[in-house]
Coordinates of C-alpha atoms and ligand atoms in Angstrom, one line a residue:
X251 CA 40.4 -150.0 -44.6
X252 CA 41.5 -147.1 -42.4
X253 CA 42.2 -144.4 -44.1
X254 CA 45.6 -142.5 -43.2
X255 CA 48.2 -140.9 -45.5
X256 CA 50.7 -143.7 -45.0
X257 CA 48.1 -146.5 -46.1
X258 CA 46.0 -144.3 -49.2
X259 CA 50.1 -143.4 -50.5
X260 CA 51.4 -146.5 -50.5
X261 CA 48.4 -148.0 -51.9
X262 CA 48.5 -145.8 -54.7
X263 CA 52.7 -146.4 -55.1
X264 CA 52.0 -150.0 -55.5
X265 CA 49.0 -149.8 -57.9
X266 CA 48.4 -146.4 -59.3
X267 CA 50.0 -146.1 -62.8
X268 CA 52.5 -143.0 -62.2
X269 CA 52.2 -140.7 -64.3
X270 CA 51.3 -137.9 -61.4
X271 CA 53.9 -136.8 -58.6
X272 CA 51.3 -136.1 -56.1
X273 CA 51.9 -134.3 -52.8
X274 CA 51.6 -136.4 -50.1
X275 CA 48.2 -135.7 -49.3
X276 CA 44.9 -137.4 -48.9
X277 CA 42.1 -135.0 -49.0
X278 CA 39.0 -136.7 -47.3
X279 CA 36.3 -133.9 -47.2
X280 CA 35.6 -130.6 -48.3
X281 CA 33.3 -127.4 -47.5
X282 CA 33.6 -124.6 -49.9
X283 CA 36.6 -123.1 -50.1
X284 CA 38.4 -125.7 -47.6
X285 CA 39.4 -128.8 -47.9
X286 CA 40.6 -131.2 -45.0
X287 CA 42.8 -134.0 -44.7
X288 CA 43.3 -137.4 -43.7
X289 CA 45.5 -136.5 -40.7
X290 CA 42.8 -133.4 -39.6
X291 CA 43.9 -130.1 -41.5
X292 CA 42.7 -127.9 -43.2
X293 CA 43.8 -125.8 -46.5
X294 CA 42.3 -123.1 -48.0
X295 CA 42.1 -123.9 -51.7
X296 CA 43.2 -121.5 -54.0
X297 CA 43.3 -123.9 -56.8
X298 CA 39.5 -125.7 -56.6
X299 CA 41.2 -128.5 -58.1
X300 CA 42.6 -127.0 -61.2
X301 CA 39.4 -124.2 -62.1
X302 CA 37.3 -127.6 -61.6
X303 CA 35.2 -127.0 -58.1
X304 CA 33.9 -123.7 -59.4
X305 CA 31.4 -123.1 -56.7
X306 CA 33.5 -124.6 -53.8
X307 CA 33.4 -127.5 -52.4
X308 CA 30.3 -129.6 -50.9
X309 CA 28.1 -126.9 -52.6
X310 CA 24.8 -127.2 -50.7
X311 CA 22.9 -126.8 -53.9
X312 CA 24.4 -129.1 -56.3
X313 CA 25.3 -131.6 -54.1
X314 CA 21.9 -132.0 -53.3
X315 CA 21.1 -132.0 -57.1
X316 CA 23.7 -134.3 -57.7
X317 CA 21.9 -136.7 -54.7
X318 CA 18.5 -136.2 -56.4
X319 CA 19.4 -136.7 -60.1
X320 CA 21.4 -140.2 -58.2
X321 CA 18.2 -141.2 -57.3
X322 CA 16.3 -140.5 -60.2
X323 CA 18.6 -141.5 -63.4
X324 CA 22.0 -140.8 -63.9
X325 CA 22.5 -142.2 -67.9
X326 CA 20.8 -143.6 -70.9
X327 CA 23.0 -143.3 -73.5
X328 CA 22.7 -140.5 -76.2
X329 CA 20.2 -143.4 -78.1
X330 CA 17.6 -141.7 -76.6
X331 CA 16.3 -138.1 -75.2
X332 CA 16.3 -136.8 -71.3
X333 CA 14.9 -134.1 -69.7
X334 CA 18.4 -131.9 -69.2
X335 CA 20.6 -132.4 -72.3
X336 CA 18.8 -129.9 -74.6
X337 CA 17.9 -127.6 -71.9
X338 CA 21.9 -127.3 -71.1
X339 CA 22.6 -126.7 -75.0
X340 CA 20.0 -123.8 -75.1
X341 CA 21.7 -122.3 -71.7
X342 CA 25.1 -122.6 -73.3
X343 CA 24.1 -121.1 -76.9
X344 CA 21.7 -118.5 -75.1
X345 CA 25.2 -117.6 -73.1
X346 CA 28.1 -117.9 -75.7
X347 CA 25.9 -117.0 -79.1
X348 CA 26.6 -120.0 -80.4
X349 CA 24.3 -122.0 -81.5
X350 CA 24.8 -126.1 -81.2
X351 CA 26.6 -127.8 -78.6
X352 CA 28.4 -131.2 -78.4
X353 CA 28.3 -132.4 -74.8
X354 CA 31.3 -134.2 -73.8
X355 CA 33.6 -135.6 -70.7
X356 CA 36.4 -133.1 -70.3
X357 CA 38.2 -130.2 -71.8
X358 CA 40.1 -132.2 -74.2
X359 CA 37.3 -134.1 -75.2
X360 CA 35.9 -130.8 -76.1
X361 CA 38.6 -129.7 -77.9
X362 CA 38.9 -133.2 -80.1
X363 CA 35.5 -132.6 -81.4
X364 CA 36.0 -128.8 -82.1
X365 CA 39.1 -130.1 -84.5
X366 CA 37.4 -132.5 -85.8
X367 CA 34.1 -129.7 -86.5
X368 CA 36.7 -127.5 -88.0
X369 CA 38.3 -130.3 -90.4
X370 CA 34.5 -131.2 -91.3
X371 CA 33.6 -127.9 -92.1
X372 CA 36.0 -127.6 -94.9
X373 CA 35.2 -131.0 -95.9
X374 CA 31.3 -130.4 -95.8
X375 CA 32.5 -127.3 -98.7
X376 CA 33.9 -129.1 -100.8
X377 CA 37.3 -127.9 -100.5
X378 CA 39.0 -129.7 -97.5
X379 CA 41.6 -127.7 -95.6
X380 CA 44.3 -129.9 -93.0
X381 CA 46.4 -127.3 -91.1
X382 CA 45.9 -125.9 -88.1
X383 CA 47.3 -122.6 -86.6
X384 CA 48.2 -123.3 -82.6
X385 CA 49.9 -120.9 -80.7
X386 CA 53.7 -120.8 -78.8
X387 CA 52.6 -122.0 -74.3
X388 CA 49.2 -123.3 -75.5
X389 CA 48.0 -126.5 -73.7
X390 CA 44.6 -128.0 -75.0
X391 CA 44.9 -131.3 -73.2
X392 CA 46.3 -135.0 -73.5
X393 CA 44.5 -136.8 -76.3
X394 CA 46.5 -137.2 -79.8
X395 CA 44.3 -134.2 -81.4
X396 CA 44.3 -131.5 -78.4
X397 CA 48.4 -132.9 -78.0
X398 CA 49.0 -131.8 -81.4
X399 CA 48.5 -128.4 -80.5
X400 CA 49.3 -128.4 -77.2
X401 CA 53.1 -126.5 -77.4
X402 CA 55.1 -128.4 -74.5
X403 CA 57.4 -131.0 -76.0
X404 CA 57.8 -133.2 -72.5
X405 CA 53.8 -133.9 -73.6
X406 CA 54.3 -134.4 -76.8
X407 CA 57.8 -136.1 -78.0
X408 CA 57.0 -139.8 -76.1
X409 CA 54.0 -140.0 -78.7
X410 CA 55.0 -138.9 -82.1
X411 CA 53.7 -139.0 -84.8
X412 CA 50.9 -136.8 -84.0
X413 CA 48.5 -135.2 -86.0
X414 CA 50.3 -133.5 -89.1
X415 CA 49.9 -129.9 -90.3
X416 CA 49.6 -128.1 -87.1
X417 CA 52.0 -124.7 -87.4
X418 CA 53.3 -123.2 -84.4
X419 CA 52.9 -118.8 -84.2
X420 CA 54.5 -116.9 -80.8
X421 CA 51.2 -115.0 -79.3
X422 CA 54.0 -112.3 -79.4
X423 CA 54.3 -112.2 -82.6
X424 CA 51.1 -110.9 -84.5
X425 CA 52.6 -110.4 -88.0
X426 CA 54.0 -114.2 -87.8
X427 CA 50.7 -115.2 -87.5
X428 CA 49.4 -113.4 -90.6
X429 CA 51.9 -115.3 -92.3
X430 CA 50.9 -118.8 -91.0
X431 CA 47.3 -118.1 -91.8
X432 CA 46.7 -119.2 -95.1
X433 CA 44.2 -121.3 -97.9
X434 CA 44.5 -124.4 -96.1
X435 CA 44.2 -123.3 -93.0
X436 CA 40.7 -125.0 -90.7
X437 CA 41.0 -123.2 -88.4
X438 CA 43.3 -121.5 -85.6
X439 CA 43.0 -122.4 -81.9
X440 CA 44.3 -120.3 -78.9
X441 CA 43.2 -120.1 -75.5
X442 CA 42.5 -116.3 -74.5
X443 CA 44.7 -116.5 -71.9
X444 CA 46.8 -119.5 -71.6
X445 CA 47.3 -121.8 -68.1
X446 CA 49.3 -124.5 -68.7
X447 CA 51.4 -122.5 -70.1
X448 CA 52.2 -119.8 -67.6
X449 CA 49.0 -117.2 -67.4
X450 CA 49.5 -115.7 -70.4
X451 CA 47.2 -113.2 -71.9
X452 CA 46.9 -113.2 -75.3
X453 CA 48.2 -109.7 -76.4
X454 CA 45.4 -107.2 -78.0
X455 CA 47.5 -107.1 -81.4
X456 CA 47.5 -110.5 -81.2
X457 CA 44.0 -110.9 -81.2
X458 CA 43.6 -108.5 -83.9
X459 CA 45.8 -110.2 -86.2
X460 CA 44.1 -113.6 -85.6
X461 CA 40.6 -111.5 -86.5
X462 CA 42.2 -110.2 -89.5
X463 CA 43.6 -113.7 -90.4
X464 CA 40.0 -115.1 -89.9
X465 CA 38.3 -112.7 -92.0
X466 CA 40.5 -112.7 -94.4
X467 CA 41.2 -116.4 -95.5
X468 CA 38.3 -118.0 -93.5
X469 CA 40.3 -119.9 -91.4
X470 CA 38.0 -120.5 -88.5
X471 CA 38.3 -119.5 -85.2
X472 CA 38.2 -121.9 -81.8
X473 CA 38.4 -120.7 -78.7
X474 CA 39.6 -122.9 -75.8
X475 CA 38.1 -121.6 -72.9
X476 CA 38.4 -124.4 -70.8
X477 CA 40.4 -122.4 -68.3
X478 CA 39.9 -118.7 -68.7
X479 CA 35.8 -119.6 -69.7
X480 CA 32.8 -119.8 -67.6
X481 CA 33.1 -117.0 -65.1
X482 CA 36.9 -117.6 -64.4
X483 CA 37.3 -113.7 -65.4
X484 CA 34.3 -112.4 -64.6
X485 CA 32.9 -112.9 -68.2
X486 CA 31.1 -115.6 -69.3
X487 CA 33.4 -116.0 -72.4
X488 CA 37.1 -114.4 -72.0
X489 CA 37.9 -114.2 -75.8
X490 CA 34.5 -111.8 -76.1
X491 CA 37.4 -109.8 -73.9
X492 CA 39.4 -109.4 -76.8
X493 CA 37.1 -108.7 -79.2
X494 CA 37.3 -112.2 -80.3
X495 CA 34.1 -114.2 -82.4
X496 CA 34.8 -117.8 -82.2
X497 CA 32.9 -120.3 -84.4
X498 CA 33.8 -123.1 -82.0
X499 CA 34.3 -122.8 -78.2
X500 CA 35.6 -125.6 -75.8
X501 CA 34.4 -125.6 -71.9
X502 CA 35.1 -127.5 -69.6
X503 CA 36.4 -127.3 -65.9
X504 CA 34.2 -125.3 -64.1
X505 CA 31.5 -126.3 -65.7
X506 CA 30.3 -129.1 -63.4
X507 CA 32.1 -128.2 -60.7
X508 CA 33.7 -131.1 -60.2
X509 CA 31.1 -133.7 -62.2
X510 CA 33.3 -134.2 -65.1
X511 CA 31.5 -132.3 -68.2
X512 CA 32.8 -129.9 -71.3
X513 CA 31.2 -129.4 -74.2
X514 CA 32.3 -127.9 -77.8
X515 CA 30.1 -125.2 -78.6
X516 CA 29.9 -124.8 -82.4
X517 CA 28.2 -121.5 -84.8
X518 CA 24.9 -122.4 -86.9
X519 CA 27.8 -122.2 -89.9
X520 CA 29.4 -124.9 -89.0
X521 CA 26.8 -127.1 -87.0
X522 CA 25.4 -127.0 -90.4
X523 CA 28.3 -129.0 -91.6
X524 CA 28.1 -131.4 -89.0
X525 CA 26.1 -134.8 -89.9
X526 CA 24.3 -138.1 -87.9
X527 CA 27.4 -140.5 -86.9
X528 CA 30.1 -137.8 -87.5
X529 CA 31.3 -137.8 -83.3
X530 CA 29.7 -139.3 -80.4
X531 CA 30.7 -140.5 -77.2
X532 CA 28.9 -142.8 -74.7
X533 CA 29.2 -140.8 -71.6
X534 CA 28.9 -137.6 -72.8
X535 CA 25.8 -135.4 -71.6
X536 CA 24.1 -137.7 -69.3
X537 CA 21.8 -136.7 -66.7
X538 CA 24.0 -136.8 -63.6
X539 CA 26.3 -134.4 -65.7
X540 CA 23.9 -132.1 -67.5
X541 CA 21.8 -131.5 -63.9
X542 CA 25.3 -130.5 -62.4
X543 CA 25.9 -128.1 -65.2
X544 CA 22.8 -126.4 -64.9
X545 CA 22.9 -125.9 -61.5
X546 CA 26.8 -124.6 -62.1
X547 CA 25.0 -122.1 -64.9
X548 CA 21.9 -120.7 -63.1
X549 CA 23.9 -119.9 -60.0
X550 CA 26.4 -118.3 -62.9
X551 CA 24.5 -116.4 -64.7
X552 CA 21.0 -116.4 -62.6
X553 CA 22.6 -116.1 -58.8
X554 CA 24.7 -113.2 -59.2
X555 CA 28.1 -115.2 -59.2
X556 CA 29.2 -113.4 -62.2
X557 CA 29.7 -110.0 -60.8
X558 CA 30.9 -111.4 -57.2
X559 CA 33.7 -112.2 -59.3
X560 CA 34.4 -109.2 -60.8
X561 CA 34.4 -107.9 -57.0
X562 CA 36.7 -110.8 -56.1
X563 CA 39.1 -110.1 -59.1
X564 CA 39.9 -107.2 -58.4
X565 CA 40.4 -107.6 -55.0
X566 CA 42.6 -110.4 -55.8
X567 CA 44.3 -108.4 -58.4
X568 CA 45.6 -105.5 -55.3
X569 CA 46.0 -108.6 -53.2
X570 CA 48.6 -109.4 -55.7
X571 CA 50.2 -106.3 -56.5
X572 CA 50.9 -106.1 -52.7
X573 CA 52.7 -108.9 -52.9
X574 CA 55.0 -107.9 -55.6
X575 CA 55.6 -104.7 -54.1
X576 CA 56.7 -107.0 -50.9
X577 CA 58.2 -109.5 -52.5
X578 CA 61.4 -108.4 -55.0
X579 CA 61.7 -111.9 -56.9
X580 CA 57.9 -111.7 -58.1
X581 CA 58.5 -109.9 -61.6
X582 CA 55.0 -109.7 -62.7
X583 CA 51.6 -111.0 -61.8
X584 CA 49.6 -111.9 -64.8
X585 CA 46.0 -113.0 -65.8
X586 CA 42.4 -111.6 -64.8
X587 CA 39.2 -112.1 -62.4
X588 CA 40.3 -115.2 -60.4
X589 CA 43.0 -116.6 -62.7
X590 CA 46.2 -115.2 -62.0
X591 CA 50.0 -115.9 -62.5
X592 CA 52.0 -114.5 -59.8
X593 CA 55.6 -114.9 -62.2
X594 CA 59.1 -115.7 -60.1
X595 CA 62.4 -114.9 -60.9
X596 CA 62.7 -118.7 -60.4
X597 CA 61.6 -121.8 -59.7
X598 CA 58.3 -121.5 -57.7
X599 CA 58.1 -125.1 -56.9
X600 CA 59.1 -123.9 -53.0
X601 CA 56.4 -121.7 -52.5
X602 CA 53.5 -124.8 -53.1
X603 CA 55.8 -126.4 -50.5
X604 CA 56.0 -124.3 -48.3
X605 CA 52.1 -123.1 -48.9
X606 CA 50.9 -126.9 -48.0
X607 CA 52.6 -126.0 -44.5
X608 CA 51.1 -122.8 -44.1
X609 CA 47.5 -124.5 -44.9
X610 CA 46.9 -123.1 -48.7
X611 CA 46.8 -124.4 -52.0
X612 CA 48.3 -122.8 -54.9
X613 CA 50.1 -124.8 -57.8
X614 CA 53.4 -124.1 -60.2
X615 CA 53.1 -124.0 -63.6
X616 CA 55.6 -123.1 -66.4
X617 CA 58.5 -123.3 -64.1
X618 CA 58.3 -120.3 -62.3
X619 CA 54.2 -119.5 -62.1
X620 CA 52.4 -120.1 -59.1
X621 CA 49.1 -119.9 -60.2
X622 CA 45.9 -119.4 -58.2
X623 CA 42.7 -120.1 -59.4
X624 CA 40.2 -120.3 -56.7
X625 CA 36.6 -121.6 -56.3
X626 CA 34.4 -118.4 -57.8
X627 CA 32.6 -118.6 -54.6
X628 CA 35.8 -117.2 -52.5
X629 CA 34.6 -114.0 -50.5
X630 CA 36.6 -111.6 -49.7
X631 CA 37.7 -112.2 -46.1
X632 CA 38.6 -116.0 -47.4
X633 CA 40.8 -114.0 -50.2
X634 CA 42.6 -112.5 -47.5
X635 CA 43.3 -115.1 -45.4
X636 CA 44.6 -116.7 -48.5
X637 CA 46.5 -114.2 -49.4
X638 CA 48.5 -113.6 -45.9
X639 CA 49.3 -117.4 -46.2
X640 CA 50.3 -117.3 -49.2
X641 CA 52.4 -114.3 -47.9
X642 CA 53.6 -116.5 -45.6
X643 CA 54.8 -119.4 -47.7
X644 CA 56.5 -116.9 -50.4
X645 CA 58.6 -115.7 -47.2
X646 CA 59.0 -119.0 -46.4
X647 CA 60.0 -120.3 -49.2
X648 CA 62.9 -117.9 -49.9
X649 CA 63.7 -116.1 -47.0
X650 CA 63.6 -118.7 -44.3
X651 CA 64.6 -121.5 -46.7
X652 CA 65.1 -124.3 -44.1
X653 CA 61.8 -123.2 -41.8
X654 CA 59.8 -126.0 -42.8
X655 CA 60.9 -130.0 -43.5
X656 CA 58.3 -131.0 -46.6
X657 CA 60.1 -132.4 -48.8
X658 CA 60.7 -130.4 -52.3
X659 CA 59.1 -132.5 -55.1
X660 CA 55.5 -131.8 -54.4
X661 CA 54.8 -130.0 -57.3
X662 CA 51.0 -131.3 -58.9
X663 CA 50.3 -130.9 -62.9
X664 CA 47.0 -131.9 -64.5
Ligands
PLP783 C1 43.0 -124.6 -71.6 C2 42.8 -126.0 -71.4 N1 42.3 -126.8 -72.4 C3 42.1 -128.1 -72.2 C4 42.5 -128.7 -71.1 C5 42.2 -130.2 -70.9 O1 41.2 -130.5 -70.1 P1 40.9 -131.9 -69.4 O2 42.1 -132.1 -68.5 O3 39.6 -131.8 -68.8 O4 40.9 -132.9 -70.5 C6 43.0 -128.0 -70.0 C7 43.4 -128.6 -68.7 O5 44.1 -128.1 -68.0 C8 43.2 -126.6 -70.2 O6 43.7 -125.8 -69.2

């Protein structure tokens, strides 16, 4: 079949289940921080596919991994050992100080199996506890456990009943969450800062109130840092950020960049709780998947890509603040490293419009949040470039309203 944007989207109208509204584009090949098109052009990605293609696209490295581990053996099951599964545990616990980890498919695969740690901790003392503390904006992904404290009713109402004794606290409100904390509480979940639902920091009282909270009823902690983790902010772990000691972490994203792979990272405490048969999962942890995440981790941690994005985040961050000096209906720009929030006084949808025109990718979220979240490989001239097109569409968008015929609808969610 030829492949052309006219045959790929009606293809997919016919016989892809809808539940995306995709922009009518058909990606065909990429090279790091580019991606091209069926038609010929090319867009700078400031969105790596949600956080996902962490080191760019057609990595050199890790797509030649990738090839050799193809060749060699991609699965066994989790019957049996491999060569790269443990290895990838120790990296992970050497890295978050957390001892065990589950290796899983996706973020909210990662975040199932922390709720499910969390409810077997208290049932491993002797004294089960049910509730869970989420927070107001939170988004931990699609499955009934992560949609039950995931805050967006649009996800959630279609497929009530979900799971019971979740309590809902505004990351604005510290002393509400005091309140919500309490003997039956298993734990709270937040992400440090919050995607989904706009680029939202969590506050520093906030995160001193959910320590306090912690400490003082035992409730335990998990940290989604599916979004904000793995470098995104120029830290290996954002809620370390805020001062933040999580018994159970879930990654995701970035971690394979782009071969799917989270894991939930779990304390000695609580891995101690945690017995043969209680989760599992088929996929999870193979060998194609662990040899991407290692190659992901040593050019993290081991190549220096840490610190290049520190260097990047900040220059992102005056990129920004340029913008909202030029631009009178950004009212904030939110977030850290290379996950940012540039906040509208309305609806942002135009500006991914009119930034597909101007050859760069940038999503909405929230409404009025167009959010950027480049590869971490980005350097600094590609930030720029990114940044005067993204210029561009902002002006575009609302100052030259009718500049540009793509049609309006073309905003992407994960
Ligand atoms: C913070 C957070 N948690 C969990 C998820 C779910 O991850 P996945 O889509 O890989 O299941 C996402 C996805 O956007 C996320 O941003």
């Amino acid at each position: 079949m030829t492949i052309t944007t006219d045959a790929i989207t009606s293809l997919d109208a016919a016989h892809v289940l809808q539940t995306y509204r995709r922009a009518p584009l058909v990606f065909v090949r990429g090279e790091g921080v580019w991606l091209h098109d069926a038609e010929g052009r090319a867009y700078l990605d400031l969105l790596s596919g949600i956080g996902v293609a962490s080191l760019g696209h057609a990595h050199p490295r890790l797509a030649a991994a990738i090839a050799e581990q193809a060749g060699t053996l991609v699965h066994t099951s989790n019957l049996y050992h491999h060569p790269l599964q443990a290895p990838l545990a120790a990296r992970l616990a050497e890295l978050s100080g957390l001892e065990r980890a589950f290796i899983c498919n996706s973020g909210t695969e990662a975040n199932e199996a922390c709720l499910k740690f969390a409810r077997r901790y208290w049932h491993a003392q002797g004294a089960p506890r049910k509730g869970f503390v989420a927070l107001e904006h939170a988004f931990h992904g699609r499955t009934f456990g992560s949609l039950s404290v995931t805050w967006d009713e649009h996800y959630r109402a279609p497929f009530e009943p979900l799971v019971p004794g979740v309590t809902w606290v505004s990351p604005d409100d510290p002393a509400a969450l005091g309140a919500a904390v309490g003997a039956d509480t298993a734990a709270v979940i937040l992400e440090p800062i919050q995607g989904e639902g706009g680029v939202r920091p969590i506050p520093a009282a906030f995160a001193e109130a959910v320590r306090e909270a912690c400490r003082t009823t035992g409730a335990l902690l998990i940290a989604d840092e599916v979004q904000c983790g793995l470098g995104r902010t120029g830290r290996p772990f954002h809620s370390r950020a805020l001062g933040l000691e999580p018994d159970l972490m879930a990654v995701g994203k970035a971690l394979g960049g782009g071969v799917p792979v989270g894991a939930a990272l779990v304390s000695a405490r609580v891995a101690k709780a945690v017995a043969f048969g209680d989760h599992g999962t088929t996929y999870g942890g193979n060998l194609l998947a662990c040899r991407a995440a290692l190659v992901f981790l040593e050019e993290l941690v081991d190549g220096g890509l840490l610190e290049r994005v520190r260097a990047a985040g900040d220059h992102l961050g005056r990129g920004l603040d340029d913008l909202r000096h030029r631009f009178p209906f950004i009212v904030e720009v939110r977030g850290a490293g290379l996950m940012r929030g540039v906040v509208l006084d309305r609806d942002a949808a135009p500006v991914v419009e009119a930034g597909l025109a101007r050859g760069v990718l940038v999503n909405r979220t929230a409404g009025s949040v167009v959010r950027l979240l480049p590869p971490l490989t980005i350097t600094p001239q590609e930030m720029d470039l990114g940044l005067e097109r993204l210029a561009g569409a902002l002006a575009d968008a609302f100052e030259q309203e009718t500049a540009h015929g793509i049609g309006r609808d073309t905003c992407t969610r994960n």
